[in-house]
Short mmCIF file of C-alpha atoms in Angstrom, two decimals:
data_model
loop_
_atom_site.label_atom_id
_atom_site.label_comp_id
_atom_site.label_asym_id
_atom_site.label_seq_id
_atom_site.Cartn_x
_atom_site.Cartn_y
_atom_site.Cartn_z
CA MET S 50 -0.10 -0.06 -0.02
CA GLU S 51 1.41 3.32 -0.91
CA THR S 52 0.77 6.44 0.83
CA THR S 53 2.35 9.92 0.98
CA ILE S 54 3.94 10.70 4.38
CA ALA S 55 5.91 13.99 4.67
CA GLY S 56 5.76 14.70 1.04
CA GLN S 57 7.27 11.40 0.05
CA ILE S 58 5.80 8.48 -1.35
CA ILE S 59 6.20 5.39 1.29
CA ASP S 60 5.17 1.75 1.06
CA LEU S 61 3.26 0.69 4.11
CA ASN S 62 1.73 -2.79 5.20
CA ASN S 63 -1.74 -2.89 6.18
CA GLU S 64 -0.90 -2.50 9.93
CA GLY S 65 0.86 0.80 9.05
CA TYR S 66 4.54 -0.45 9.29
CA LEU S 67 7.33 0.68 6.61
CA THR S 68 8.02 -2.33 4.23
CA ASP S 69 11.41 -0.58 3.29
CA LEU S 70 13.51 1.03 5.83
CA ASN S 71 15.38 2.93 2.95
CA GLN S 72 12.41 5.19 2.76
CA TRP S 73 12.52 6.23 6.01
CA ASN S 74 13.81 9.65 7.26
CA LYS S 75 13.54 11.84 10.22
CA GLU S 76 10.50 13.76 8.77
CA VAL S 77 8.85 10.49 8.15
CA ALA S 78 9.26 9.30 11.65
CA ALA S 79 8.06 12.69 13.20
CA GLN S 80 4.75 12.38 10.92
CA ILE S 81 4.14 8.63 12.16
CA ALA S 82 5.11 9.63 15.88
CA GLN S 83 2.33 12.40 15.47
CA GLU S 84 -0.14 9.69 14.22
CA GLU S 85 0.79 7.59 17.43
CA GLY S 86 0.16 10.84 19.52
CA ILE S 87 4.02 11.22 20.20
CA GLU S 88 6.08 14.39 19.82
CA LEU S 89 9.50 13.23 18.87
CA THR S 90 12.36 14.91 21.22
CA ASP S 91 16.05 14.30 21.71
CA GLY S 92 15.36 11.10 23.88
CA HIS S 93 13.66 9.45 21.32
CA TRP S 94 16.03 9.51 18.66
CA PRO S 95 18.81 7.37 20.16
CA VAL S 96 16.01 4.57 20.86
CA LEU S 97 15.19 4.76 17.16
CA GLU S 98 18.33 4.28 16.00
CA TYR S 99 19.10 1.49 18.38
CA LEU S 100 16.13 -0.47 16.93
CA GLN S 101 17.05 0.23 13.67
CA GLU S 102 20.75 -1.15 14.04
CA GLN S 103 19.24 -4.14 15.86
CA TYR S 104 16.91 -4.66 12.85
CA ARG S 105 19.62 -4.49 10.47
CA ASN S 106 21.80 -7.07 12.36
CA GLU S 107 18.85 -9.09 12.26
CA VAL S 108 18.37 -9.32 15.94
CA PRO S 109 15.01 -9.97 17.43
CA LEU S 110 13.72 -7.32 19.66
CA SER S 111 12.12 -7.47 23.04
CA ILE S 112 11.11 -4.75 25.75
CA ARG S 113 13.66 -6.42 27.82
CA LYS S 114 16.42 -6.17 25.27
CA VAL S 115 15.69 -2.36 24.93
CA GLY S 116 15.65 -2.03 28.58
CA LYS S 117 18.92 -3.73 28.85
CA SER S 118 20.56 -1.84 25.93
CA GLY S 119 22.26 1.12 27.86
CA VAL S 120 19.88 3.55 25.86
CA VAL S 121 16.75 3.46 28.17
CA ASP S 122 15.24 1.41 30.80
CA ILE S 123 12.02 -0.08 30.57
CA LYS S 124 10.50 2.59 32.49
CA GLN S 125 12.02 5.43 30.38
CA PHE S 126 11.07 3.32 27.18
CA TYR S 127 7.35 3.30 28.33
CA ALA S 128 7.61 7.08 29.26
CA LEU S 129 8.81 7.85 25.67
CA PHE S 130 6.31 5.44 23.82
CA PRO S 131 3.39 5.15 26.12
CA GLY S 132 1.04 2.20 25.66
CA GLY S 133 2.89 -0.49 23.81
CA PRO S 134 6.70 1.06 23.44
CA LEU S 135 7.97 -1.58 21.37
CA LYS S 136 5.24 -1.75 18.84
CA LYS S 137 5.05 2.07 18.52
CA ALA S 138 8.85 2.53 18.46
CA SER S 139 9.20 0.07 15.73
CA ARG S 140 6.48 1.76 13.56
CA ILE S 141 8.25 5.14 14.19
CA ALA S 142 11.81 3.44 13.56
CA GLY S 143 10.49 2.14 10.21
CA ILE S 144 11.27 -1.44 11.00
CA PRO S 145 8.86 -4.41 10.98
CA LYS S 146 6.33 -4.86 13.75
CA PRO S 147 8.16 -7.10 16.38
CA ALA S 148 7.46 -10.95 15.70
CA SER S 149 4.86 -12.50 17.66
CA CYS S 150 2.85 -15.68 17.35
CA ILE S 151 -0.50 -16.17 15.90
CA MET G 145 39.31 -39.87 15.66
CA LYS G 146 37.06 -36.89 15.51
CA ASP G 147 34.52 -35.48 17.97
CA LEU G 148 31.22 -34.33 17.65
CA VAL G 149 29.57 -33.15 21.09
CA ILE G 150 25.92 -32.58 21.45
CA LEU G 151 24.91 -30.60 24.42
CA GLY G 152 21.20 -31.35 25.47
CA ALA G 153 19.17 -34.61 25.07
CA GLY G 154 15.61 -33.17 24.75
CA THR G 155 13.65 -33.21 21.57
CA ALA G 156 16.43 -31.62 19.28
CA GLY G 157 19.66 -33.28 20.70
CA THR G 158 18.09 -36.67 20.92
CA MET G 159 16.99 -36.12 17.30
CA MET G 160 20.18 -34.97 16.04
CA SER G 161 22.09 -37.82 17.83
CA ASN G 162 19.86 -40.19 15.81
CA HIS G 163 20.22 -38.22 12.52
CA LEU G 164 24.13 -38.25 12.86
CA ALA G 165 24.64 -41.79 14.06
CA LYS G 166 23.31 -42.78 10.66
CA ARG G 167 25.36 -40.12 8.67
CA LEU G 168 28.84 -39.28 10.37
CA PRO G 169 31.68 -41.32 8.88
CA ASP G 170 33.12 -44.06 11.16
CA ASP G 171 36.09 -42.02 12.46
CA TRP G 172 33.77 -39.62 14.44
CA ARG G 173 32.70 -40.12 17.89
CA ILE G 174 29.24 -38.85 19.08
CA ARG G 175 28.82 -37.79 22.51
CA ILE G 176 25.63 -36.29 24.19
CA VAL G 177 25.45 -34.49 27.34
CA ASP G 178 22.43 -33.80 29.39
CA GLN G 179 21.97 -33.57 33.43
CA ARG G 180 18.64 -35.57 33.49
CA LYS G 181 17.87 -39.08 33.16
CA ILE G 182 14.12 -38.80 31.97
CA HIS G 183 12.95 -37.43 28.76
CA HIS G 184 9.56 -35.48 28.98
CA TYR G 185 7.20 -35.50 26.25
CA GLN G 186 6.70 -31.56 26.67
CA PRO G 187 3.71 -31.04 24.52
CA GLY G 188 1.92 -33.22 27.29
CA TYR G 189 2.50 -30.80 30.13
CA LEU G 190 -0.68 -28.80 28.81
CA PHE G 191 -2.93 -31.87 29.52
CA ILE G 192 -1.68 -32.70 33.09
CA PRO G 193 -3.43 -29.95 34.77
CA PHE G 194 -6.96 -31.21 33.47
CA GLY G 195 -6.09 -34.74 34.10
CA THR G 196 -6.07 -35.91 30.54
CA TYR G 197 -2.46 -37.30 31.24
CA LYS G 198 -0.75 -38.25 34.15
CA GLU G 199 2.95 -37.68 34.98
CA GLU G 200 3.67 -41.42 33.87
CA ASP G 201 2.04 -40.93 30.44
CA ILE G 202 4.55 -38.45 29.27
CA ILE G 203 8.03 -39.68 30.47
CA LYS G 204 10.73 -42.26 29.55
CA PRO G 205 14.26 -43.00 30.12
CA ILE G 206 16.50 -40.60 27.96
CA GLN G 207 18.88 -43.38 27.26
CA GLN G 208 16.20 -45.28 25.52
CA PHE G 209 16.13 -42.98 22.55
CA ILE G 210 20.08 -42.57 22.24
CA PRO G 211 21.48 -44.53 19.40
CA GLU G 212 24.04 -47.27 20.14
CA ARG G 213 26.70 -45.45 18.46
CA ALA G 214 26.58 -42.27 20.72
CA GLU G 215 27.77 -42.13 24.25
CA TYR G 216 25.38 -40.63 26.67
CA ILE G 217 26.69 -38.57 29.52
CA GLN G 218 24.47 -37.59 32.25
CA GLN G 219 26.14 -34.50 33.89
CA SER G 220 25.69 -30.97 34.20
CA ILE G 221 27.49 -28.63 31.95
CA LEU G 222 29.71 -25.94 33.52
CA LYS G 223 30.98 -24.06 30.53
CA VAL G 224 31.88 -23.90 26.88
CA ASP G 225 35.10 -22.68 26.04
CA ALA G 226 34.60 -21.65 22.49
CA ASP G 227 38.05 -20.59 21.75
CA HIS G 228 39.56 -23.81 22.52
CA ASN G 229 36.61 -26.17 21.47
CA ARG G 230 36.18 -27.63 24.77
CA VAL G 231 33.19 -28.25 27.14
CA TYR G 232 33.82 -28.33 30.87
CA LEU G 233 31.24 -30.58 32.87
CA GLU G 234 30.48 -30.24 36.62
CA ASP G 235 32.32 -33.63 37.47
CA SER G 236 35.55 -31.81 36.10
CA ARG G 237 35.38 -34.13 32.81
CA VAL G 238 36.67 -32.07 29.79
CA LEU G 239 35.23 -32.82 26.30
CA ASP G 240 37.21 -31.71 23.32
CA TYR G 241 35.10 -31.15 20.04
CA ASP G 242 35.56 -30.80 16.50
CA VAL G 243 31.87 -29.76 15.92
CA LEU G 244 29.82 -28.86 18.80
CA ILE G 245 25.65 -28.76 18.48
CA ILE G 246 23.88 -26.77 21.43
CA ALA G 247 20.55 -27.94 22.03
CA THR G 248 19.89 -27.13 25.63
CA GLY G 249 16.60 -25.28 24.91
CA THR G 250 14.87 -22.87 27.41
CA ASP G 251 13.49 -23.04 30.81
CA ILE G 252 11.23 -20.78 32.87
CA ALA G 253 12.77 -18.12 35.11
CA PRO G 254 10.11 -17.09 37.42
CA GLU G 255 12.67 -15.23 39.44
CA GLU G 256 13.13 -12.53 36.60
CA ILE G 257 9.63 -11.17 37.64
CA ASP G 258 9.83 -9.17 41.12
CA GLY G 259 7.63 -11.00 43.57
CA MET G 260 6.70 -14.06 41.39
CA LEU G 261 8.48 -16.55 43.67
CA GLY G 262 7.31 -16.79 47.29
CA ASP G 263 5.04 -18.68 49.52
CA HIS G 264 2.19 -18.05 46.85
CA TRP G 265 4.41 -20.05 44.24
CA HIS G 266 2.50 -23.31 43.38
CA LYS G 267 -0.36 -22.30 45.80
CA SER G 268 -2.13 -19.27 44.13
CA VAL G 269 0.51 -18.79 41.18
CA PHE G 270 1.27 -21.63 39.17
CA ASP G 271 3.20 -22.52 36.02
CA PHE G 272 2.45 -25.48 33.65
CA TYR G 273 5.73 -25.38 31.70
CA THR G 274 7.38 -27.65 33.97
CA LEU G 275 6.11 -31.26 35.08
CA ASP G 276 6.26 -30.10 38.62
CA GLY G 277 4.13 -27.10 38.14
CA ALA G 278 1.64 -28.84 35.80
CA VAL G 279 1.02 -31.63 38.38
CA LYS G 280 0.56 -29.08 41.41
CA LEU G 281 -1.74 -27.00 39.14
CA HIS G 282 -3.85 -30.33 38.46
CA GLU G 283 -4.05 -30.83 42.43
CA LYS G 284 -5.38 -27.17 42.59
CA LEU G 285 -7.61 -27.11 40.11
CA GLU G 286 -9.50 -30.45 41.16
CA SER G 287 -10.25 -28.77 44.45
CA TRP G 288 -10.75 -25.05 43.07
CA GLU G 289 -14.38 -23.72 43.76
CA GLY G 290 -14.01 -20.76 41.39
CA GLY G 291 -13.10 -17.14 41.34
CA HIS G 292 -10.97 -15.03 38.83
CA LEU G 293 -8.45 -17.28 36.92
CA ALA G 294 -5.86 -15.09 35.00
CA VAL G 295 -3.85 -16.90 32.52
CA HIS G 296 -0.67 -14.79 31.93
CA ILE G 297 2.27 -14.52 29.63
CA SER G 298 5.15 -12.63 31.34
CA GLU G 299 7.22 -11.69 28.24
CA MET G 300 8.03 -12.93 24.79
CA PRO G 301 9.69 -15.18 23.47
CA ILE G 302 8.27 -18.18 25.29
CA LYS G 303 8.34 -21.65 24.24
CA CYS G 304 5.22 -22.90 22.43
CA PRO G 305 3.60 -19.37 22.16
CA VAL G 306 0.19 -20.94 21.56
CA ALA G 307 0.16 -23.06 24.87
CA PRO G 308 -1.00 -20.24 27.09
CA LEU G 309 -4.06 -19.75 24.55
CA GLU G 310 -4.70 -23.55 24.57
CA PHE G 311 -4.65 -23.70 28.32
CA THR G 312 -7.19 -21.06 28.40
CA PHE G 313 -9.56 -22.89 26.04
CA LEU G 314 -9.02 -26.34 27.92
CA ALA G 315 -9.87 -24.54 31.25
CA ASP G 316 -12.96 -23.01 29.88
CA ALA G 317 -14.24 -26.67 28.90
CA TYR G 318 -12.69 -27.98 32.13
CA PHE G 319 -14.87 -25.89 34.43
CA GLU G 320 -17.90 -26.42 32.21
CA GLN G 321 -17.55 -29.98 32.69
CA ARG G 322 -17.13 -29.58 36.27
CA GLY G 323 -20.25 -27.41 36.12
CA ILE G 324 -18.71 -24.38 37.56
CA ARG G 325 -18.21 -22.35 34.54
CA ASP G 326 -20.53 -19.72 35.84
CA LYS G 327 -18.44 -19.42 39.10
CA VAL G 328 -15.10 -18.83 37.00
CA LYS G 329 -14.02 -15.35 35.40
CA ILE G 330 -11.13 -16.19 32.84
CA SER G 331 -8.95 -13.69 31.71
CA PHE G 332 -6.06 -13.82 29.31
CA VAL G 333 -3.44 -11.39 30.11
CA THR G 334 -0.76 -10.77 27.29
CA PRO G 335 2.20 -8.32 26.51
CA MET G 336 1.09 -8.56 23.01
CA ASP G 337 -1.59 -6.57 21.34
CA GLY G 338 -4.20 -9.17 21.37
CA ALA G 339 -4.53 -13.23 21.74
CA PHE G 340 -4.18 -13.62 17.95
CA THR G 341 -1.77 -11.02 16.81
CA LYS G 342 -1.66 -12.20 12.94
CA PRO G 343 -4.50 -10.42 11.13
CA VAL G 344 -5.31 -13.93 9.41
CA ALA G 345 -5.53 -15.94 12.44
CA SER G 346 -7.38 -13.10 14.13
CA ALA G 347 -9.94 -12.90 11.33
CA HIS G 348 -10.36 -16.68 11.58
CA LEU G 349 -10.07 -17.41 15.52
CA GLY G 350 -11.14 -14.09 17.12
CA HIS G 351 -14.70 -15.28 17.65
CA LEU G 352 -13.58 -18.36 19.89
CA LEU G 353 -12.57 -15.87 22.78
CA GLU G 354 -15.83 -14.01 22.72
CA GLU G 355 -17.92 -17.32 22.30
CA LYS G 356 -16.15 -18.78 25.35
CA GLY G 357 -16.71 -15.71 27.40
CA ILE G 358 -12.90 -14.99 27.74
CA GLU G 359 -11.61 -11.44 28.41
CA VAL G 360 -8.30 -10.37 26.91
CA VAL G 361 -6.06 -7.91 28.73
CA PRO G 362 -3.63 -6.76 25.81
CA ASN G 363 -0.40 -4.84 26.01
CA PHE G 364 0.31 -6.01 29.60
CA ASN G 365 4.09 -6.13 30.48
CA ILE G 366 4.50 -7.29 34.11
CA MET G 367 6.40 -5.23 36.39
CA SER G 368 5.84 -7.03 39.67
CA LEU G 369 3.59 -9.39 41.50
CA ASP G 370 2.22 -8.91 44.74
CA GLY G 371 1.33 -12.44 46.28
CA GLU G 372 -0.46 -11.27 49.15
CA ARG G 373 -2.71 -8.85 47.71
CA LYS G 374 -2.88 -11.30 44.50
CA VAL G 375 -2.28 -8.67 42.03
CA ILE G 376 0.17 -8.24 39.13
CA THR G 377 1.23 -4.55 37.81
CA ASP G 378 2.58 -3.81 34.59
CA TYR G 379 5.12 -1.05 33.69
CA GLU G 380 2.28 1.62 33.28
CA GLY G 381 1.04 1.15 36.68
CA ARG G 382 -2.23 -1.09 35.62
CA GLU G 383 -3.29 -3.91 37.98
CA VAL G 384 -4.89 -7.04 37.26
CA SER G 385 -6.15 -8.92 40.39
CA TYR G 386 -6.48 -12.77 40.44
CA ASP G 387 -7.59 -15.47 42.64
CA LEU G 388 -5.74 -17.95 40.68
CA LEU G 389 -2.73 -16.90 38.23
CA VAL G 390 -1.49 -19.32 35.93
CA THR G 391 1.62 -17.56 34.41
CA ILE G 392 4.14 -18.31 31.78
CA PRO G 393 7.22 -16.98 33.44
CA THR G 394 10.07 -15.34 31.54
CA ASN G 395 11.83 -17.97 29.41
CA LYS G 396 15.46 -18.23 29.51
CA GLY G 397 18.21 -20.50 27.80
CA ALA G 398 20.61 -22.40 30.13
CA ASP G 399 22.84 -20.75 32.54
CA TYR G 400 25.99 -22.15 31.20
CA VAL G 401 25.38 -20.36 27.96
CA GLU G 402 25.73 -17.17 29.93
CA ARG G 403 29.07 -18.30 31.86
CA SER G 404 30.26 -19.14 28.38
CA GLY G 405 29.55 -15.92 27.00
CA LEU G 406 27.60 -17.35 24.13
CA GLY G 407 24.14 -15.92 24.69
CA ASP G 408 22.13 -12.89 24.52
CA GLU G 409 20.09 -11.11 27.47
CA LEU G 410 18.09 -14.33 27.94
CA ASN G 411 20.89 -16.43 27.18
CA PHE G 412 19.69 -17.54 23.65
CA ILE G 413 22.25 -17.93 21.16
CA PRO G 414 22.83 -15.54 18.19
CA THR G 415 22.44 -17.99 15.31
CA HIS G 416 22.27 -17.71 11.34
CA LYS G 417 18.71 -18.00 10.59
CA GLY G 418 19.12 -19.86 7.25
CA THR G 419 22.15 -22.12 8.18
CA LEU G 420 21.77 -22.64 11.92
CA GLN G 421 25.47 -21.96 12.47
CA SER G 422 26.40 -19.93 15.60
CA LYS G 423 27.27 -16.38 14.92
CA ALA G 424 30.22 -16.88 17.51
CA LYS G 425 32.07 -19.83 15.89
CA GLU G 426 32.07 -21.64 12.56
CA ASN G 427 32.19 -25.13 14.29
CA ILE G 428 29.20 -24.51 16.74
CA PHE G 429 25.49 -25.17 15.53
CA VAL G 430 22.69 -24.27 17.38
CA ILE G 431 19.30 -25.81 17.23
CA GLY G 432 15.52 -25.83 18.72
CA ASP G 433 14.58 -23.34 21.57
CA ALA G 434 18.30 -22.43 22.38
CA THR G 435 18.61 -20.25 19.45
CA ASN G 436 17.56 -16.57 19.01
CA LEU G 437 16.00 -17.01 15.87
CA PRO G 438 12.81 -15.17 14.99
CA ALA G 439 10.73 -18.53 14.80
CA SER G 440 8.68 -20.08 17.40
CA LYS G 441 10.25 -22.10 20.22
CA ALA G 442 8.60 -25.35 19.37
CA GLY G 443 9.30 -28.90 18.73
CA SER G 444 8.07 -28.92 15.39
CA VAL G 445 10.34 -26.06 14.45
CA ALA G 446 13.40 -28.43 15.91
CA HIS G 447 12.12 -30.88 13.76
CA PHE G 448 12.42 -28.92 10.81
CA GLU G 449 15.54 -27.42 11.70
CA GLY G 450 17.01 -30.89 12.30
CA GLU G 451 16.94 -31.94 8.43
CA ILE G 452 18.70 -28.78 7.37
CA LEU G 453 21.15 -28.87 10.50
CA LEU G 454 21.98 -32.25 9.45
CA GLU G 455 22.79 -31.38 5.94
CA ASN G 456 24.82 -28.55 7.16
CA VAL G 457 27.13 -30.49 9.63
CA MET G 458 27.97 -32.94 6.86
CA ARG G 459 28.99 -30.07 4.67
CA PHE G 460 30.90 -28.52 7.23
CA ILE G 461 32.99 -31.44 7.95
CA ASN G 462 33.56 -31.99 4.29
CA GLY G 463 34.51 -28.33 3.64
CA LYS G 464 31.48 -27.49 1.65
CA GLU G 465 29.28 -24.36 1.63
CA LEU G 466 26.44 -24.60 4.15
CA LEU G 467 22.86 -24.58 2.95
CA ASP G 468 21.07 -21.31 4.00
CA GLU G 469 17.73 -22.77 3.66
CA PHE G 470 15.80 -22.82 6.90
CA ASP G 471 12.72 -20.93 6.42
CA GLY G 472 11.10 -20.74 10.17
CA HIS G 473 8.79 -23.23 9.47
CA ALA G 474 6.57 -24.12 12.20
CA ASN G 475 3.50 -26.32 12.66
CA CYS G 476 1.14 -26.58 15.49
CA PHE G 477 -2.01 -27.94 16.82
CA VAL G 478 -3.89 -25.63 18.87
CA GLU G 479 -6.53 -27.43 21.38
CA THR G 480 -9.81 -25.32 21.54
CA GLY G 481 -11.49 -27.57 24.06
CA HIS G 482 -14.41 -30.10 23.97
CA GLY G 483 -12.42 -32.47 21.71
CA LYS G 484 -11.74 -30.10 19.03
CA ALA G 485 -8.28 -28.50 17.61
CA LEU G 486 -7.29 -26.32 14.85
CA LEU G 487 -3.58 -26.67 12.93
CA ILE G 488 -1.41 -23.80 11.84
CA ASP G 489 1.41 -23.72 9.56
CA PHE G 490 3.72 -20.91 9.00
CA ASN G 491 7.18 -19.61 8.64
CA TYR G 492 9.54 -16.57 8.77
CA THR G 493 7.73 -14.79 6.20
CA HIS G 494 4.30 -16.43 5.81
CA GLN G 495 1.80 -16.01 8.54
CA PRO G 496 -0.88 -18.88 9.40
CA VAL G 497 -2.98 -19.71 6.38
CA SER G 498 -6.06 -21.73 5.75
CA GLY G 499 -6.21 -24.74 3.68
CA THR G 500 -5.39 -28.45 4.08
CA PHE G 501 -2.35 -30.35 5.81
CA PRO G 502 -0.11 -32.22 4.91
CA ILE G 503 -1.24 -33.12 1.27
CA PRO G 504 -2.26 -30.24 -0.68
CA GLY G 505 -5.84 -30.04 -1.27
CA VAL G 506 -6.71 -33.32 0.46
CA GLY G 507 -5.88 -32.71 4.06
CA PRO G 508 -7.05 -34.67 6.09
CA LEU G 509 -6.29 -32.04 8.53
CA ASN G 510 -7.65 -28.57 8.03
CA LEU G 511 -5.55 -25.40 8.64
CA LEU G 512 -6.95 -22.64 10.72
CA LYS G 513 -10.15 -24.52 11.12
CA GLU G 514 -11.63 -26.08 14.39
CA SER G 515 -12.26 -29.85 13.93
CA ARG G 516 -12.34 -33.37 15.84
CA MET G 517 -9.81 -34.55 13.40
CA ASN G 518 -7.32 -32.16 14.22
CA HIS G 519 -7.67 -32.89 18.03
CA MET G 520 -7.08 -36.72 17.01
CA GLY G 521 -4.03 -35.43 15.32
CA LYS G 522 -2.67 -33.82 18.13
CA MET G 523 -3.53 -36.90 20.51
CA ALA G 524 -1.67 -39.13 17.87
CA PHE G 525 1.33 -36.87 17.90
CA LYS G 526 2.66 -38.35 21.10
CA TRP G 527 3.28 -41.71 19.35
CA ILE G 528 4.71 -39.78 16.41
CA TYR G 529 7.11 -38.06 18.78
CA TRP G 530 8.45 -41.04 20.54
CA ASN G 531 8.52 -43.39 17.59
CA MET G 532 9.40 -41.06 14.80
CA LEU G 533 10.39 -37.65 15.54
CA ILE G 534 13.17 -37.92 18.26
CA THR G 535 14.39 -40.94 16.73
CA GLY G 536 15.07 -39.09 13.42
CA LYS G 537 12.68 -41.15 11.17
CA HIS G 538 11.20 -39.23 8.44
CA ILE G 539 7.48 -38.18 8.80
CA PRO G 540 5.61 -39.01 5.69
CA PHE G 541 4.26 -35.96 3.69
CA VAL G 542 5.69 -33.39 6.08
CA SER G 543 8.87 -31.35 4.75
CA SER G 544 11.20 -29.03 6.51
CA LYS G 545 10.29 -26.44 4.25
CA MET G 546 6.88 -25.03 4.11
CA ASN G 547 4.69 -26.51 1.38
CA GLU G 548 3.12 -23.74 -0.49
CA ALA G 549 0.43 -25.68 -2.41
CA GLY G 550 -2.99 -26.13 -1.18
CA LYS G 551 -2.79 -23.18 1.00
CA ASN G 552 -4.63 -19.81 0.55
CA PHE G 553 -2.01 -17.52 0.50
CA GLU G 554 -3.71 -14.65 -1.50
CA GLU G 555 -5.56 -13.76 1.74
CA ALA G 556 -2.15 -14.21 3.96
CA ASN G 557 -0.07 -11.83 2.10
CA VAL G 558 -0.98 -8.75 4.04
#
């Protein structure tokens, strides 16, 4: 599904996640964040970069992993991305929704 | 003489010892290490709380399934020294290896959640991922008069991710059978955004929870448990109170993995997802729940990995390029209660789909559809497990790579 975000054509899956990280940039992130009700601040970017790096290295992500990353602890992660931090942060970071089961 | 050592004699390790005994050249010695004497048929844990299986129905001696060619060493593992190709055992024995296969799986770690262990453990808070937990839960359920049952997942990943849902369905049927369903409130508390998170499964199965009157509490990441107040609290301060909590605690890989510096923060081992070679060392391979792969932690996955791992170990010792072919294939029966089950089949890229299995267009099993035949398949699987799966025999019609024929992918590619 193609859509226009921050003046660019972006491919999204039907849950609103980017299908190509190459189409991501900070403006795109800011607009998706707004849809999630989040105003991006200096505290958000290191988390988004960390998630992208893990994704590129094919490391499966979990809230615990983020909490132990040294970038944020779990409480800060919740404070930055309230109500489902990993799912929201992944969407804003332009990476796939974290794997789950059925 | 060359040495291949397998760590872990559960589903994956036992199966690999049997595969390798048939294929490795005669100048290779096979040794397999595990601290236990008894092999548990782990899919059977689910049925113990409801009295369908008893302890003795799901255990057999490990030794019975280890091929003659392999030596079984019953001992705890202290450490792997990957730089020097050595395994240290607790009795101070040292095993040198040319190739190491790690298959030590995952176990529950209730100590990871603040307050989960305590006087209430196995009294009002239970697990069913251990034989002990499942047996104690059975005793509790038999005498329970009703109240609020919360079925709870602490964090992902967990072994057999559908088991908590199956437990919930079976509990619903069990209380109905006992005539106390109206005295029991059942909640399903999960860190995921729903009981079924993938759209196709959700569309096919979402109605099941509603029909059975099960409340779902999504996006709940547990921070702590208060055994006295009987309350669990998440990181956002939400509370769920319970009379009986059946939790899936945090799952972790074995402790020696941490001591060996081979694991991630949950002691799962970084592994190449197509080849099953460890990322740490070329001569270390990993299979089953011990890996960090984005596949389900389930016996069926270990089974599918087994064929590719066997091929890759053979290629490795012959200096050939590895097959990069494991596709994350998983195949699970999901009990839905009242003698019915459904069947799901999926891999890294394809979510569970509808269609037929294992023979395209024929079945006899139906994917994503409740049926008695699927339940019979699940019950028959115990025999297949002991007699074919862990002994490394080929299961007819079931291939390691997901078969795309006879499945309705057009509605799955979302």
